[in-house]
Structures are given as structure tokens and as C-alpha cells.
mmCIF file of C-alpha atoms in Angstrom:
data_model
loop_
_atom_site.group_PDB
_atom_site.id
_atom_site.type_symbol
_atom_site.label_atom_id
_atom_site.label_comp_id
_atom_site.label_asym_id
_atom_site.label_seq_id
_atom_site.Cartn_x
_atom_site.Cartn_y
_atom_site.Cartn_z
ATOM 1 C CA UNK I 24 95.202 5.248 -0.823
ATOM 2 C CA UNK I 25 94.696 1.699 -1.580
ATOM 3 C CA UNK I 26 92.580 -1.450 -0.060
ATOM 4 C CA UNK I 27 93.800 -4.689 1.954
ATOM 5 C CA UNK I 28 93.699 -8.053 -0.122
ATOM 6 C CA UNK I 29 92.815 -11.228 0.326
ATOM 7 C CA UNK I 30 95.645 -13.889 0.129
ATOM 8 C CA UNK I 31 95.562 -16.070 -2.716
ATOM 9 C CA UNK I 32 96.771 -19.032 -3.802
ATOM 10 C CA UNK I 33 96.954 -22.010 -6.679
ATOM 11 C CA UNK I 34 94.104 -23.801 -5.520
ATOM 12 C CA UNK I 35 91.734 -24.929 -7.843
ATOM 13 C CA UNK I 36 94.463 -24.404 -10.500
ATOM 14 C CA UNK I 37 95.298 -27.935 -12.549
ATOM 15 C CA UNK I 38 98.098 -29.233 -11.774
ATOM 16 C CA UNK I 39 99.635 -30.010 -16.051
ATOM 17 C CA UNK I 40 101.787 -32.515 -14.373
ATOM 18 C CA UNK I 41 99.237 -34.728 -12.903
ATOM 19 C CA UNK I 42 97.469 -36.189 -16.265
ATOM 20 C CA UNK I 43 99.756 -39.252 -17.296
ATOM 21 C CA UNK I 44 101.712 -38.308 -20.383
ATOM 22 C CA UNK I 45 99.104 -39.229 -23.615
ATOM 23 C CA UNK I 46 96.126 -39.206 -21.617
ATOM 24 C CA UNK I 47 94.383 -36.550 -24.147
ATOM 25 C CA UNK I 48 92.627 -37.656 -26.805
ATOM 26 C CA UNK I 49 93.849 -37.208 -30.342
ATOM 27 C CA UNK I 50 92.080 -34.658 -32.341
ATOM 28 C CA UNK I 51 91.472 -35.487 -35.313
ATOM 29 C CA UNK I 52 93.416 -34.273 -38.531
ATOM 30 C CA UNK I 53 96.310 -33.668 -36.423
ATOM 31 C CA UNK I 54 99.222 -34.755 -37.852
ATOM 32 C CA UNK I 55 100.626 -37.756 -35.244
ATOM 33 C CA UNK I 56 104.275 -35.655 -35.262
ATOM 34 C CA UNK I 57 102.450 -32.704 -33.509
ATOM 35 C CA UNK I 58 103.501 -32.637 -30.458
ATOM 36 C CA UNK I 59 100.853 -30.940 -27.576
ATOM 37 C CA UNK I 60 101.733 -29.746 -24.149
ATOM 38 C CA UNK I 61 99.612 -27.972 -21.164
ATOM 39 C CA UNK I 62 100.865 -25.276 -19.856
ATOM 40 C CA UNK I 63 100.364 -22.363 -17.132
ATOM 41 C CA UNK I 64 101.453 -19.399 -16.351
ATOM 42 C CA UNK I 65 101.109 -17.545 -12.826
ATOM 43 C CA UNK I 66 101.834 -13.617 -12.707
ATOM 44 C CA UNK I 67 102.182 -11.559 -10.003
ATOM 45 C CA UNK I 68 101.704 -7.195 -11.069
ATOM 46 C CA UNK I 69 102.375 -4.678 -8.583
ATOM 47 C CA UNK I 70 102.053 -1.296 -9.072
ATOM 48 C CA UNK I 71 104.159 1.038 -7.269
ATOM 49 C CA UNK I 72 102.337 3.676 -5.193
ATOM 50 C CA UNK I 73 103.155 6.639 -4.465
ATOM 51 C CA UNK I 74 104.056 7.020 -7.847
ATOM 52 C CA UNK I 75 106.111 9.893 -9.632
ATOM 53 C CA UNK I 76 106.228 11.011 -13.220
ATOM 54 C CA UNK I 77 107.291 14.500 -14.133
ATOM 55 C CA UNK I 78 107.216 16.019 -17.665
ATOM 56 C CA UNK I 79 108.867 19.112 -19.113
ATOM 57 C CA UNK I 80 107.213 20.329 -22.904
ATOM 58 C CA UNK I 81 109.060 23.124 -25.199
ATOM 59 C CA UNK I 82 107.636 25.308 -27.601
ATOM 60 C CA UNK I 83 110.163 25.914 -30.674
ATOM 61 C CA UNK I 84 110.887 28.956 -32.690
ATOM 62 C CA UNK I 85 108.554 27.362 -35.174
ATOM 63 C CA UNK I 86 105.510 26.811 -33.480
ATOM 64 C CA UNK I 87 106.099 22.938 -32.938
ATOM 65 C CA UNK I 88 106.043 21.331 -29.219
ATOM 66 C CA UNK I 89 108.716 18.907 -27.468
ATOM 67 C CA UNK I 90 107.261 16.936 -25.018
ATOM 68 C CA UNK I 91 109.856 15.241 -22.720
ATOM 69 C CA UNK I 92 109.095 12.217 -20.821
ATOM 70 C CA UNK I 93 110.827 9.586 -20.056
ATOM 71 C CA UNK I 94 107.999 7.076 -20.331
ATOM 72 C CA UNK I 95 108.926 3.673 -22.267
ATOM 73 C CA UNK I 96 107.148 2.897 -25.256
ATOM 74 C CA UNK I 97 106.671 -0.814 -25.019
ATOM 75 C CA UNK I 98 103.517 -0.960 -27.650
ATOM 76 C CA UNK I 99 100.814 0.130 -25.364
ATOM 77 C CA UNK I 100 100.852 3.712 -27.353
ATOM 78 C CA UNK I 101 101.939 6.279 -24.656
ATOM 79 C CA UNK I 102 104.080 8.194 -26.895
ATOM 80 C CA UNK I 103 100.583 8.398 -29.151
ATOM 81 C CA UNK I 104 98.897 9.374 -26.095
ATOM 82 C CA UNK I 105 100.970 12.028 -24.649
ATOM 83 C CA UNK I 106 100.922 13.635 -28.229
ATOM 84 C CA UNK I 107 97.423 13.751 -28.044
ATOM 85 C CA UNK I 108 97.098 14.918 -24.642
ATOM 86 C CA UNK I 109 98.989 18.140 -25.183
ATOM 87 C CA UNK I 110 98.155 18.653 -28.569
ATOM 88 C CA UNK I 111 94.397 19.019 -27.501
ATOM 89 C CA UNK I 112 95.199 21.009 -24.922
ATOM 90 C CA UNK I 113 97.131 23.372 -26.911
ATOM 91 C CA UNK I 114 95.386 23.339 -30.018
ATOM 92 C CA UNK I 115 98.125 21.863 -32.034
ATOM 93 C CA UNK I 116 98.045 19.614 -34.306
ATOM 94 C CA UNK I 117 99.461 15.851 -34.019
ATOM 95 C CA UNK I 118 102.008 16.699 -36.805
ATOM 96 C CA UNK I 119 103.535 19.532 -35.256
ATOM 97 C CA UNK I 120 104.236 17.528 -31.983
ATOM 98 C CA UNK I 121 107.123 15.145 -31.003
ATOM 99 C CA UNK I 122 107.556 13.108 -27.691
ATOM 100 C CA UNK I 123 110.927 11.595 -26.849
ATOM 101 C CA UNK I 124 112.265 8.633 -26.105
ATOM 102 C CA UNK I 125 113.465 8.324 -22.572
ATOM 103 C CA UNK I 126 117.124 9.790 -21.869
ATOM 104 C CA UNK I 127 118.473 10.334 -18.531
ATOM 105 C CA UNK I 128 120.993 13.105 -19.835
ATOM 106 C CA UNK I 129 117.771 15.483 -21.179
ATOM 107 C CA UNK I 130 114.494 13.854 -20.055
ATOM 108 C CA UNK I 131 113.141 13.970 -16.604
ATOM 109 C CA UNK I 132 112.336 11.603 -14.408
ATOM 110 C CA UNK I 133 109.430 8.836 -14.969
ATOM 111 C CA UNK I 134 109.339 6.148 -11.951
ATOM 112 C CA UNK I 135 108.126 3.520 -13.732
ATOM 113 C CA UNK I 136 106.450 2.330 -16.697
ATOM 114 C CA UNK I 137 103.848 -0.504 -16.080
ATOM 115 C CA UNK I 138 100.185 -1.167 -15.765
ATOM 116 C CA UNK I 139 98.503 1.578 -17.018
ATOM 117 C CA UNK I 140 100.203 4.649 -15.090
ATOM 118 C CA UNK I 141 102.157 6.388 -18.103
ATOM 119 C CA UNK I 142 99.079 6.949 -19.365
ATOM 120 C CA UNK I 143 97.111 8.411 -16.163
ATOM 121 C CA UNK I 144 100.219 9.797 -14.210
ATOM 122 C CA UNK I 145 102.526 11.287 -17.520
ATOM 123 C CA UNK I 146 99.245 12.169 -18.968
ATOM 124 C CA UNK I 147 98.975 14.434 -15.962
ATOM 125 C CA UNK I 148 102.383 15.723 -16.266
ATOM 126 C CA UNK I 149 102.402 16.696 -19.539
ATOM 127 C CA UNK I 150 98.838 18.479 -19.223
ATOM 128 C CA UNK I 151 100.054 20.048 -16.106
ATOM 129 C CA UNK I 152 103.671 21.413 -17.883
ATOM 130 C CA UNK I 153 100.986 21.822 -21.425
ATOM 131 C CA UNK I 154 98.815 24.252 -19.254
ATOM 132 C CA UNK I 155 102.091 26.604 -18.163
ATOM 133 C CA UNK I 156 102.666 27.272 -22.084
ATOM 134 C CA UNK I 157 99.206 27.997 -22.816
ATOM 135 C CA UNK I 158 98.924 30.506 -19.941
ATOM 136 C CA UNK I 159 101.965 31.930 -21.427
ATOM 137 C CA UNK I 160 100.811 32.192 -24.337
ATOM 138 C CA UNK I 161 97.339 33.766 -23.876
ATOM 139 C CA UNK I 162 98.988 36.388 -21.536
ATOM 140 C CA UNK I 163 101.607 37.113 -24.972
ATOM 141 C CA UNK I 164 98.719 37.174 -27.237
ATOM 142 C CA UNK I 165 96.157 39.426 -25.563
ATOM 143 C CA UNK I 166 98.878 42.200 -25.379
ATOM 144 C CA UNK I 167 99.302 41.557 -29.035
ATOM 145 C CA UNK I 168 95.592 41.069 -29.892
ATOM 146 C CA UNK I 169 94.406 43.494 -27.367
ATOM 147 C CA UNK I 170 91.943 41.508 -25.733
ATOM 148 C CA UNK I 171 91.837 39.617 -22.383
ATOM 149 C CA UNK I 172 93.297 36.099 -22.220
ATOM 150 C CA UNK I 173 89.428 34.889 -21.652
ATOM 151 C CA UNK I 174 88.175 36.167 -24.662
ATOM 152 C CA UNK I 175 90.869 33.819 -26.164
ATOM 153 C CA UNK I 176 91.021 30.387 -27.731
ATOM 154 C CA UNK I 177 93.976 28.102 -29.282
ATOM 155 C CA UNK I 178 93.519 26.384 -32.269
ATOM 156 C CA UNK I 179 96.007 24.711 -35.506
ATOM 157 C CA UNK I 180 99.121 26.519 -34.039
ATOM 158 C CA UNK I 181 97.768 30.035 -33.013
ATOM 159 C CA UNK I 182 95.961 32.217 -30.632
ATOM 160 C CA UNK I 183 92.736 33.561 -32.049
ATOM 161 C CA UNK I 184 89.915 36.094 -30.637
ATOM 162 C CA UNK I 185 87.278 33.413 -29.611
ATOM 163 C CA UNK I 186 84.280 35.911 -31.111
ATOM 164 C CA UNK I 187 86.261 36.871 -34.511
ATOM 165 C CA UNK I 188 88.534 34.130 -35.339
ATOM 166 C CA UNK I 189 90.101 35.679 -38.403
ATOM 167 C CA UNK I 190 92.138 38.329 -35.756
ATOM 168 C CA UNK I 191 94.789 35.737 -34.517
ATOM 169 C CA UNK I 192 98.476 35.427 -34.712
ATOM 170 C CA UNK I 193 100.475 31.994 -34.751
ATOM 171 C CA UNK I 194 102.335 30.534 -31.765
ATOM 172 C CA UNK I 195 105.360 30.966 -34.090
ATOM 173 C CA UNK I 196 105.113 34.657 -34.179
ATOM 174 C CA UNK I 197 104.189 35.053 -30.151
ATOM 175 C CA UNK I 198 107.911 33.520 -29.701
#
């Protein structure tokens, strides 16, 4: 996986330090005790591959769901995102859902979190880990509903017969 690149360089970059100091024009309305600089900035991102992310997810007593990652949130959303991910997989609702903040002592392990792989490779995680509960709990539910796990669906909390809705019973009362 991956592709060979090209060096690169600063050519063709301006070099701030070669104008002589003033040799802007003023702009006008600016007041003369403003001072302006040039500036730029160089940055090199690397992403580290192979890359490893594994997430565990817990279904409480009361029908909510623990996701445990230990992705940073930095601003980019991922805690939103993971949320999402196994709440549509499981039917659950965004409220009922809480992902934590990293913690070496109960989360497991995330590699890394830059460019945009908390959100491809802990999204996989978490809908890997999301897809053992569900199995689990269509397999508890068509005993209890007598039907197969097929002919079921998950929706707001609860297993439901996908052809009669109204015959369901809650995650909540599966555990």
C-alpha cells in the first residue's frame, strides 16, 4: 500500500527576507503604527502506515452504549463521529450513547490521531466491535420474539419484528 513521491523542495517559494524592509506600499487607512510582516510557513504531514486502532463498545443494564476509544478529540469531531457510527448501526439514538476520552488504564489502544485516520480507521473499529453486540442481540431477541434474527431490525433502543414493528422488546430488557 502506498505510491513513491517526488522530492520537493522551496523553490519557487519567496524568500520574506529578500524585499528590503518598507519596500510595500502603504495601504491606505492604515494607521502608520501598524506594523506588517510576511510570513511562511512550511509543513511536513506523515501519516503512519500500517496503522492500528482498536475499539471495545459496552451495552449497559439500561440500554445505553460505551464506546471506548482512545482517539483524541482535538476539534475535528471524532468523538461526534464515532457516536454516530455506532449509533446507526445499532439503532440507538445519539442521546443514549457516550464515547470516552482516551485513558490508558480502561481504553484500548489508538496508534495515532492525525490526518484523517480516527475517523476511517476507529470508525472501523467501533463498527466492527458495534456489529458483535448487534449479532448478540438479534440471536437474544429472536428466542424472545420467536422469529429468526433476519426477520429482525434495531431501531430507538430495541429489537423489533421487521414485518410487525409493534412486537419488539428493548435492548434494556434483552440484558
Amino acid at each position: 500500500i502506498g505510491w513513491a513521491t517526488e522530492p520537493t523542495g522551496a523553490d519557487g517559494v519567496p524568500d520574506p527576507a529578500s524585499a528590503p524592509a518598507g519596500s510595500r506600499p502603504a495601504s491606505a487607512g492604515i494607521p502608520r503604527r501598524t506594523a506588517r510582516g510576511t510570513g511562511c510557513a512550511v509543513i511536513i504531514k506523515g501519516t503512519i502506515t500500517p496503522s492500528t486502532s482498536t475499539a471495545a463498545v459496552r451495552l449497559d443494564e439500561d440500554g445505553s452504549l460505551q464506546v471506548l476509544t482512545s482517539s483524541v478529540e482535538m476539534g475535528q469531531g471524532v468523538r461526534t463521529l464515532l457516536a454516530r457510527l455506532a449509533g446507526e448501526r445499532l439503532g440507538l439514538p445519539l442521546g443514549r450513547i457516550s464515547v470516552s476520552t482516551p485513558d490508558t488504564l480502561t481504553t484500548p489502544y489508538d496508534q495515532v490521531t492525525g490526518s484523517s485516520r480516527s475517523s476511517h480507521m476507529m470508525g472501523i473499529a467501533v463498527q466492527r466491535a458495534v456489529d458483535q453486540v448487534r449479532a448478540q442481540l438479534l440471536d437474544l431477541a429472536a428466542a424472545r420474539l420467536e422469529s429468526a434474527p433476519a426477520d429482525l431490525e434495531l431501531a430507538n433502543g430495541a429489537v423489533r419484528v421487521a414485518r410487525a414493528p409493534a412486537t419488539a422488546v428493548t435492548f434494556a430488557r434483552l440484558l
